[in-house]
Coordinates of C-alpha atoms in Angstrom, one line a residue:
X217 CA -143.7 1.4 -124.5
X218 CA -141.8 1.7 -127.8
X219 CA -138.9 3.0 -126.0
X220 CA -138.9 0.3 -123.4
X221 CA -138.7 -2.3 -126.2
X222 CA -135.4 -0.7 -127.3
X223 CA -133.8 -1.4 -123.8
X224 CA -134.3 -5.1 -123.2
X225 CA -130.9 -5.8 -121.7
X226 CA -129.1 -2.4 -120.9
X227 CA -127.2 -2.5 -117.6
X228 CA -128.3 0.2 -115.2
X229 CA -126.5 1.4 -112.1
X230 CA -127.5 0.3 -108.5
X231 CA -128.5 3.0 -106.2
X232 CA -127.7 2.0 -102.7
X233 CA -129.9 4.0 -100.0
X234 CA -128.2 6.2 -97.6
X235 CA -127.2 4.6 -94.4
X236 CA -125.7 5.5 -91.1
X237 CA -122.1 5.6 -90.7
X238 CA -120.9 2.2 -89.3
X239 CA -117.6 2.0 -87.4
X240 CA -114.7 2.0 -88.2
X241 CA -113.6 -0.9 -86.1
X242 CA -110.3 -2.6 -85.6
X243 CA -108.6 -3.7 -88.9
X244 CA -106.9 -6.5 -86.9
X245 CA -108.5 -9.9 -86.9
X246 CA -110.9 -10.7 -84.0
X247 CA -112.3 -14.0 -82.5
X248 CA -115.9 -14.8 -82.4
X249 CA -117.4 -14.8 -78.8
X250 CA -117.3 -18.6 -78.4
X251 CA -113.9 -18.7 -80.1
X252 CA -115.1 -20.7 -83.1
X253 CA -116.9 -23.1 -80.8
X254 CA -113.5 -24.2 -79.4
X255 CA -114.9 -26.4 -76.6
X256 CA -116.3 -28.8 -79.3
X257 CA -112.8 -29.7 -80.4
X258 CA -110.3 -28.1 -78.0
X259 CA -106.6 -28.1 -78.7
X260 CA -104.6 -30.5 -76.5
X261 CA -104.1 -29.2 -72.9
X262 CA -106.2 -26.2 -73.4
X263 CA -108.7 -24.8 -70.7
X264 CA -111.1 -21.9 -70.9
X265 CA -108.9 -19.9 -68.5
X266 CA -106.2 -20.0 -71.3
X267 CA -108.5 -17.7 -73.4
X268 CA -109.1 -17.8 -77.2
X269 CA -105.8 -18.6 -79.1
X270 CA -104.8 -16.0 -81.4
X271 CA -104.7 -18.5 -84.2
X272 CA -108.5 -18.6 -84.0
X273 CA -108.8 -14.9 -84.7
X274 CA -110.1 -15.5 -88.3
X275 CA -113.1 -16.1 -90.5
X276 CA -112.1 -20.0 -90.6
X277 CA -113.1 -20.2 -86.9
X278 CA -116.8 -19.1 -86.6
X279 CA -119.5 -19.8 -84.1
X280 CA -121.8 -20.8 -86.9
X281 CA -124.5 -22.0 -87.2
X282 CA -126.7 -19.3 -85.8
X283 CA -130.3 -20.0 -84.7
X284 CA -131.3 -16.3 -85.4
X285 CA -129.5 -13.5 -87.4
X286 CA -129.9 -9.8 -86.9
X287 CA -133.2 -8.2 -88.0
X288 CA -136.8 -9.7 -88.8
X289 CA -137.4 -13.1 -87.4
X290 CA -140.2 -15.2 -85.8
X291 CA -140.0 -15.2 -81.9
X292 CA -140.3 -18.8 -81.0
X293 CA -140.8 -18.3 -77.4
X294 CA -143.9 -16.1 -78.2
X295 CA -145.8 -18.2 -80.5
X296 CA -143.6 -17.3 -83.5
X297 CA -144.8 -13.7 -83.5
X298 CA -143.0 -11.3 -85.7
X299 CA -140.0 -9.7 -83.9
X300 CA -137.1 -7.4 -84.9
X301 CA -134.0 -9.0 -83.5
X302 CA -131.1 -6.8 -82.4
X303 CA -128.4 -9.4 -82.2
X304 CA -127.5 -12.9 -83.2
X305 CA -128.3 -15.9 -81.2
X306 CA -125.8 -18.8 -81.0
X307 CA -127.1 -22.1 -79.6
X308 CA -124.8 -23.6 -77.1
X309 CA -124.8 -25.7 -73.9
X310 CA -125.1 -23.9 -70.5
X311 CA -121.4 -23.3 -69.3
X312 CA -119.9 -22.6 -72.7
X313 CA -117.0 -20.2 -72.2
X314 CA -117.4 -16.7 -73.7
X315 CA -114.4 -14.5 -74.8
X316 CA -113.7 -10.8 -75.5
X317 CA -113.6 -10.0 -79.2
X318 CA -111.4 -7.1 -78.6
X319 CA -109.5 -5.1 -76.0
X320 CA -111.9 -3.1 -73.8
X321 CA -113.4 -2.1 -70.4
X322 CA -116.1 -4.0 -68.6
X323 CA -119.4 -1.8 -68.0
X324 CA -121.6 -4.5 -66.9
X325 CA -121.1 -8.0 -65.5
X326 CA -123.8 -10.1 -63.9
X327 CA -127.4 -9.1 -62.9
X328 CA -128.6 -5.8 -64.3
X329 CA -132.1 -4.2 -63.9
X330 CA -132.4 -3.6 -67.5
X331 CA -132.2 -7.4 -68.4
X332 CA -133.9 -10.6 -67.4
X333 CA -130.8 -12.7 -67.3
X334 CA -127.2 -12.1 -66.5
X335 CA -125.3 -9.8 -68.9
X336 CA -121.7 -8.8 -69.7
X337 CA -121.1 -5.5 -71.6
X338 CA -117.8 -4.3 -72.9
X339 CA -116.9 -0.9 -74.2
X340 CA -114.4 -0.9 -77.1
X341 CA -112.7 2.2 -78.6
X342 CA -112.7 2.6 -82.4
X343 CA -109.5 2.1 -84.2
X344 CA -107.3 5.1 -83.4
X345 CA -109.7 6.4 -80.7
X346 CA -108.6 7.3 -77.3
X347 CA -112.1 7.8 -75.7
X348 CA -115.7 7.8 -76.8
X349 CA -115.6 11.4 -77.3
X350 CA -112.3 11.3 -79.2
X351 CA -112.6 8.7 -81.9
X352 CA -115.7 7.1 -80.6
X353 CA -116.7 3.8 -79.2
X354 CA -118.9 0.8 -79.4
X355 CA -120.3 -1.8 -76.9
X356 CA -120.6 -5.3 -77.2
X357 CA -123.2 -7.4 -75.1
X358 CA -123.2 -11.1 -74.1
X359 CA -126.8 -11.8 -72.8
X360 CA -128.1 -14.9 -71.1
X361 CA -125.0 -15.7 -69.3
X362 CA -125.0 -18.3 -66.4
X363 CA -126.8 -17.7 -63.3
X364 CA -125.4 -18.0 -59.8
X365 CA -127.4 -21.4 -59.3
X366 CA -125.8 -22.7 -62.5
X367 CA -122.3 -22.0 -61.4
X368 CA -121.9 -18.1 -61.9
X369 CA -121.8 -15.8 -64.8
X370 CA -118.6 -13.9 -64.9
X371 CA -114.8 -14.3 -64.9
X372 CA -114.6 -10.5 -64.9
X373 CA -116.1 -7.5 -62.9
X374 CA -117.3 -3.9 -63.7
X375 CA -114.2 -1.6 -64.3
X376 CA -111.8 -4.4 -65.4
X377 CA -109.8 -3.9 -68.5
X378 CA -109.9 -7.0 -70.8
X379 CA -107.7 -8.2 -73.7
X380 CA -108.9 -9.7 -77.0
X381 CA -109.6 -13.4 -76.6
X382 CA -109.7 -13.2 -72.6
X383 CA -112.3 -15.4 -71.0
X384 CA -115.3 -13.3 -69.7
X385 CA -117.7 -15.8 -68.4
X386 CA -120.1 -18.7 -69.2
X387 CA -123.3 -18.8 -71.1
X388 CA -126.6 -19.7 -69.6
X389 CA -130.1 -19.9 -70.9
X390 CA -132.9 -17.4 -71.6
X391 CA -136.0 -16.7 -69.6
X392 CA -137.8 -19.1 -71.9
X393 CA -135.4 -21.9 -71.2
X394 CA -133.5 -21.8 -74.5
X395 CA -129.7 -22.6 -74.0
X396 CA -127.8 -20.0 -76.1
X397 CA -125.7 -16.7 -76.3
X398 CA -127.4 -13.5 -77.5
X399 CA -124.6 -11.4 -78.9
X400 CA -124.9 -7.7 -79.8
X401 CA -122.8 -4.9 -81.1
X402 CA -124.1 -1.4 -80.2
X403 CA -122.2 1.3 -82.3
X404 CA -122.6 4.7 -81.1
X405 CA -123.4 7.2 -83.7
X406 CA -121.1 10.4 -84.2
X407 CA -124.0 12.6 -82.8
X408 CA -124.3 10.5 -79.6
X409 CA -120.8 9.2 -78.9
X410 CA -121.5 7.6 -75.5
X411 CA -124.7 5.8 -76.4
X412 CA -125.3 2.2 -76.1
X413 CA -129.1 1.7 -76.2
X414 CA -130.9 -0.8 -78.3
X415 CA -131.3 1.7 -81.2
X416 CA -127.5 1.7 -81.6
X417 CA -127.4 -2.1 -82.3
X418 CA -126.0 -3.0 -85.7
X419 CA -125.4 -6.4 -87.5
X420 CA -122.6 -8.1 -85.5
X421 CA -121.2 -9.3 -88.8
X422 CA -120.0 -5.8 -89.4
X423 CA -117.4 -6.6 -86.7
X424 CA -117.0 -10.4 -86.6
X425 CA -114.8 -12.1 -89.2
X426 CA -117.0 -13.7 -91.9
X427 CA -116.4 -15.2 -95.3
X428 CA -119.4 -16.7 -97.0
X429 CA -117.2 -18.6 -99.3
X430 CA -116.3 -20.7 -96.4
X431 CA -119.8 -21.9 -95.8
X432 CA -121.2 -25.1 -97.1
X433 CA -122.1 -24.9 -100.8
X434 CA -125.3 -23.1 -101.4
X435 CA -126.7 -20.1 -103.5
X436 CA -128.5 -16.9 -103.1
X437 CA -131.6 -16.3 -105.2
X438 CA -133.7 -13.0 -105.3
X439 CA -136.7 -12.1 -107.4
X440 CA -139.0 -9.2 -107.9
X441 CA -142.7 -9.7 -108.0
X442 CA -145.1 -7.1 -109.0
X443 CA -148.9 -6.8 -108.7
X444 CA -151.3 -4.9 -111.0
X445 CA -151.0 -5.9 -114.7
X446 CA -152.3 -3.4 -117.2
X447 CA -153.9 -1.1 -114.6
X448 CA -150.5 -0.8 -112.9
X449 CA -148.9 0.3 -116.2
X450 CA -151.5 2.9 -116.8
X451 CA -151.0 4.4 -113.3
X452 CA -147.2 4.4 -113.6
X453 CA -146.8 2.0 -110.7
X454 CA -148.3 4.4 -108.1
X455 CA -150.4 2.4 -105.5
X456 CA -149.1 -1.1 -106.4
X457 CA -146.9 -3.3 -104.2
X458 CA -143.4 -4.7 -105.2
X459 CA -142.2 -7.8 -103.3
X460 CA -138.6 -9.0 -103.0
X461 CA -138.3 -12.6 -102.3
X462 CA -134.9 -13.6 -100.9
X463 CA -133.4 -17.1 -100.3
X464 CA -129.7 -17.5 -99.1
X465 CA -127.4 -19.4 -96.9
X466 CA -125.7 -16.4 -95.9
X467 CA -126.4 -14.8 -92.4
X468 CA -125.2 -11.4 -93.0
X469 CA -128.3 -9.8 -94.6
X470 CA -128.8 -6.2 -93.6
X471 CA -131.5 -5.0 -95.8
X472 CA -133.4 -4.8 -99.0
X473 CA -134.0 -1.7 -101.4
X474 CA -135.6 -1.0 -104.7
X475 CA -134.3 1.3 -107.5
X476 CA -137.1 2.6 -109.8
X477 CA -136.8 3.7 -113.2
X478 CA -138.8 5.9 -115.7
X479 CA -140.1 4.6 -119.1
X480 CA -136.8 5.4 -120.8
X481 CA -134.5 3.7 -118.3
X482 CA -133.4 6.7 -116.2
X483 CA -133.1 5.9 -112.4
X484 CA -135.5 7.9 -110.3
X485 CA -133.8 9.8 -107.3
X486 CA -137.2 10.8 -105.4
X487 CA -137.7 7.3 -104.2
X488 CA -136.9 8.0 -100.4
X489 CA -139.4 10.4 -99.0
X490 CA -137.9 12.2 -95.8
X491 CA -139.2 13.3 -92.5
X492 CA -136.1 15.2 -91.0
X493 CA -133.8 12.3 -90.6
X494 CA -136.4 9.5 -91.0
X495 CA -137.2 7.7 -94.3
X496 CA -141.0 7.5 -94.5
X497 CA -142.8 5.0 -96.7
X498 CA -139.5 4.7 -98.9
X499 CA -138.1 2.0 -101.1
X500 CA -135.7 0.4 -98.7
X501 CA -135.8 -1.5 -95.5
X502 CA -132.3 -1.3 -94.1
X503 CA -132.0 -3.0 -90.7
X504 CA -129.1 -0.9 -89.3
X505 CA -130.6 2.4 -90.5
X506 CA -134.0 1.7 -89.4
X507 CA -133.2 0.4 -86.1
X508 CA -131.2 3.7 -85.5
X509 CA -134.3 5.7 -86.7
X510 CA -137.3 4.1 -85.2
X511 CA -136.2 2.3 -82.1
X512 CA -135.6 5.5 -80.1
X513 CA -134.2 5.8 -76.6
X514 CA -134.9 7.6 -73.4
X515 CA -132.0 9.3 -72.0
X516 CA -131.1 12.9 -70.9
X517 CA -130.2 14.1 -74.4
X518 CA -132.8 12.0 -76.3
X519 CA -135.9 11.6 -74.0
X520 CA -138.8 9.6 -75.0
X521 CA -141.0 12.9 -75.1
X522 CA -138.4 14.4 -77.4
X523 CA -139.7 11.9 -80.1
X524 CA -143.2 12.8 -79.7
X525 CA -145.2 15.6 -81.4
X526 CA -143.3 18.8 -81.4
X527 CA -140.3 17.3 -79.8
X528 CA -136.8 18.0 -80.9
X529 CA -136.5 14.5 -82.6
X530 CA -140.2 14.2 -83.5
X531 CA -141.0 10.8 -84.9
X532 CA -143.3 10.8 -88.0
X533 CA -145.2 7.8 -86.3
X534 CA -145.3 9.5 -82.9
X535 CA -149.1 8.8 -82.6
X536 CA -148.1 5.1 -82.0
X537 CA -146.0 6.0 -79.0
X538 CA -147.4 5.4 -75.5
X539 CA -146.8 7.4 -72.4
X540 CA -144.2 5.0 -71.3
X541 CA -140.9 4.4 -73.1
X542 CA -140.9 1.3 -75.5
X543 CA -137.9 0.3 -77.8
X544 CA -140.2 -2.0 -79.7
X545 CA -143.3 0.1 -80.5
X546 CA -142.4 0.5 -84.3
X547 CA -140.1 -2.3 -85.6
X548 CA -142.0 -5.1 -83.8
X549 CA -145.3 -4.1 -85.2
X550 CA -147.2 -6.9 -86.8
X551 CA -149.9 -6.8 -89.6
X552 CA -153.6 -6.6 -88.5
X553 CA -154.6 -10.0 -87.9
X554 CA -151.3 -11.6 -88.9
X555 CA -149.1 -11.7 -85.7
X556 CA -146.3 -13.7 -87.6
X557 CA -146.0 -10.9 -90.3
X558 CA -144.5 -7.5 -89.7
X559 CA -145.9 -4.2 -91.0
X560 CA -144.5 -0.7 -90.4
X561 CA -143.6 2.3 -92.5
X562 CA -144.8 1.1 -95.8
X563 CA -143.1 -2.1 -95.6
X564 CA -144.7 -5.7 -94.9
X565 CA -142.2 -8.5 -94.0
X566 CA -142.8 -12.3 -93.8
X567 CA -139.8 -13.5 -92.1
X568 CA -140.7 -17.1 -90.8
X569 CA -137.9 -18.5 -92.9
X570 CA -135.3 -16.6 -91.1
X571 CA -135.2 -19.2 -88.4
X572 CA -131.8 -20.6 -89.3
X573 CA -132.1 -23.9 -87.3
X574 CA -134.9 -25.2 -89.5
X575 CA -132.7 -25.7 -92.6
X576 CA -129.8 -23.3 -92.6
X577 CA -131.5 -21.1 -95.3
X578 CA -132.3 -17.5 -94.7
X579 CA -135.5 -16.8 -96.6
X580 CA -137.7 -13.6 -96.3
X581 CA -140.4 -11.8 -98.4
X582 CA -140.3 -7.9 -98.1
X583 CA -143.2 -6.1 -99.7
X584 CA -143.2 -2.3 -100.4
X585 CA -146.8 -1.3 -100.4
X586 CA -146.7 2.5 -100.1
X587 CA -144.5 3.7 -103.0
X588 CA -145.6 7.2 -104.1
X589 CA -143.1 7.7 -106.9
X590 CA -144.4 7.2 -110.5
X591 CA -142.2 4.6 -112.1
X592 CA -142.2 2.1 -115.0
X593 CA -139.4 -0.4 -114.2
X594 CA -137.8 -1.6 -111.0
X595 CA -134.9 -3.7 -109.7
X596 CA -134.1 -4.8 -106.2
X597 CA -130.8 -5.0 -104.2
X598 CA -130.2 -7.2 -101.3
X599 CA -127.6 -5.9 -98.9
X600 CA -125.0 -7.7 -96.8
X601 CA -122.7 -6.6 -94.1
X602 CA -119.9 -8.2 -96.1
X603 CA -121.0 -7.5 -99.7
X604 CA -124.1 -6.8 -101.7
X605 CA -126.2 -8.8 -104.1
X606 CA -128.1 -6.8 -106.6
X607 CA -131.3 -8.0 -107.6
X608 CA -131.7 -9.6 -110.4
X609 CA -135.0 -8.7 -112.0
X610 CA -136.4 -5.5 -113.7
X611 CA -140.0 -5.9 -114.5
X612 CA -142.5 -3.9 -116.5
X613 CA -146.2 -4.8 -116.4
X614 CA -147.7 -4.8 -119.9
X615 CA -151.0 -6.5 -119.6
X616 CA -153.8 -8.0 -117.3
X617 CA -151.5 -10.9 -116.5
X618 CA -148.9 -10.7 -114.1
X619 CA -145.6 -11.8 -115.6
X620 CA -143.5 -14.4 -113.8
X621 CA -139.9 -13.1 -113.2
X622 CA -137.0 -15.0 -114.9
X623 CA -135.1 -17.3 -113.1
X624 CA -132.2 -15.9 -111.1
X625 CA -128.5 -16.9 -111.1
X626 CA -126.6 -18.2 -108.0
X627 CA -124.6 -15.5 -106.2
X628 CA -120.9 -15.4 -106.7
X629 CA -118.9 -14.2 -103.6
X630 CA -117.1 -11.2 -105.0
X631 CA -117.7 -7.5 -105.4
X632 CA -119.7 -5.3 -103.0
X633 CA -122.6 -5.1 -105.6
X634 CA -123.8 -7.4 -108.4
X635 CA -126.2 -5.6 -110.8
X636 CA -128.7 -7.3 -113.2
X637 CA -129.4 -6.2 -116.8
X638 CA -132.7 -4.7 -117.4
X639 CA -135.6 -6.9 -118.2
X640 CA -138.5 -5.0 -119.7
X641 CA -141.6 -7.2 -120.7

């Protein structure tokens, strides 16, 4: 305690959790799938068949606002139950034209037995690549396209080669009757170069142009809350929960992580327990990474049984698996008796505020309740596809009362990481 009092405002480094390699994608500008909502104010003489003009391949022409971003959200069509969303949803009228974000090859177009609504899927090569096996590839999905009775889905066919900005088809509605485009990027990992399963989905804003400074004025705030008081200090934090509360107008959140420190301010490295390639009851919830680890797939090389007990890719939570393949068995789990709150792998998520159509603000509460490392101080980082915001509060319990965290500062668009000074109370 005496040592802690000597460190009230000492900057400490932020330790980012390990992540799957993402990309690389193209370094050239790309358009958003609706070409920056071009139909809402089309150029003179423009028609969809002309494609998306290259002048709109820029962050100034986005399809914002989104109705849902990537990761945790409430699923409105299912009673607002907790859902892990593997794409972004863009509200738009039926018949809105959709465009290719990059050169590629059409692998799906129209009805497909794996989807409830018409879909278009395009395979793209990574920058410098010549094939999926040489350089790698990623797939982009456009889901809830227009049905035949609504005028037809697609302006392309399977096997077609398409160019960046080319018209692909027209949006429709989901099975629940919601007019929108669901847009996904599935990034094949290096160890499975042809893969295009749900587990390969990453936040699309790793690919689409996005500059948070061009959005309407707003701020990001993140605070750390800790339970326990004096009892927690005596136990070194073991067995007590840490909650990270985030509110932001940004739409590219990709995760939350904690950094733990000992009682002299040294960062603790043993905060990410591993089970082979899985992070178990760790101190981070990273959307891209955890989707790859815990969504699983069911292919020849990665069969559903291979993720079971004794399998080549044994999942630490294999007891939750059924006999039939399910992509959603883990990350869509809800807390007992709380269908609107997610709970899996030592993390509890209240994501009701991630429905962006309500007020344009993304708010989420992520609680880590299975931390096994002994620690004295903690700080949190919120991670973005385009940058990182470092959390903002370090907190040490000193008595029976839980101390309120200090107020946070507005986020300033800039470096990839913003790190707070230590606050030891």
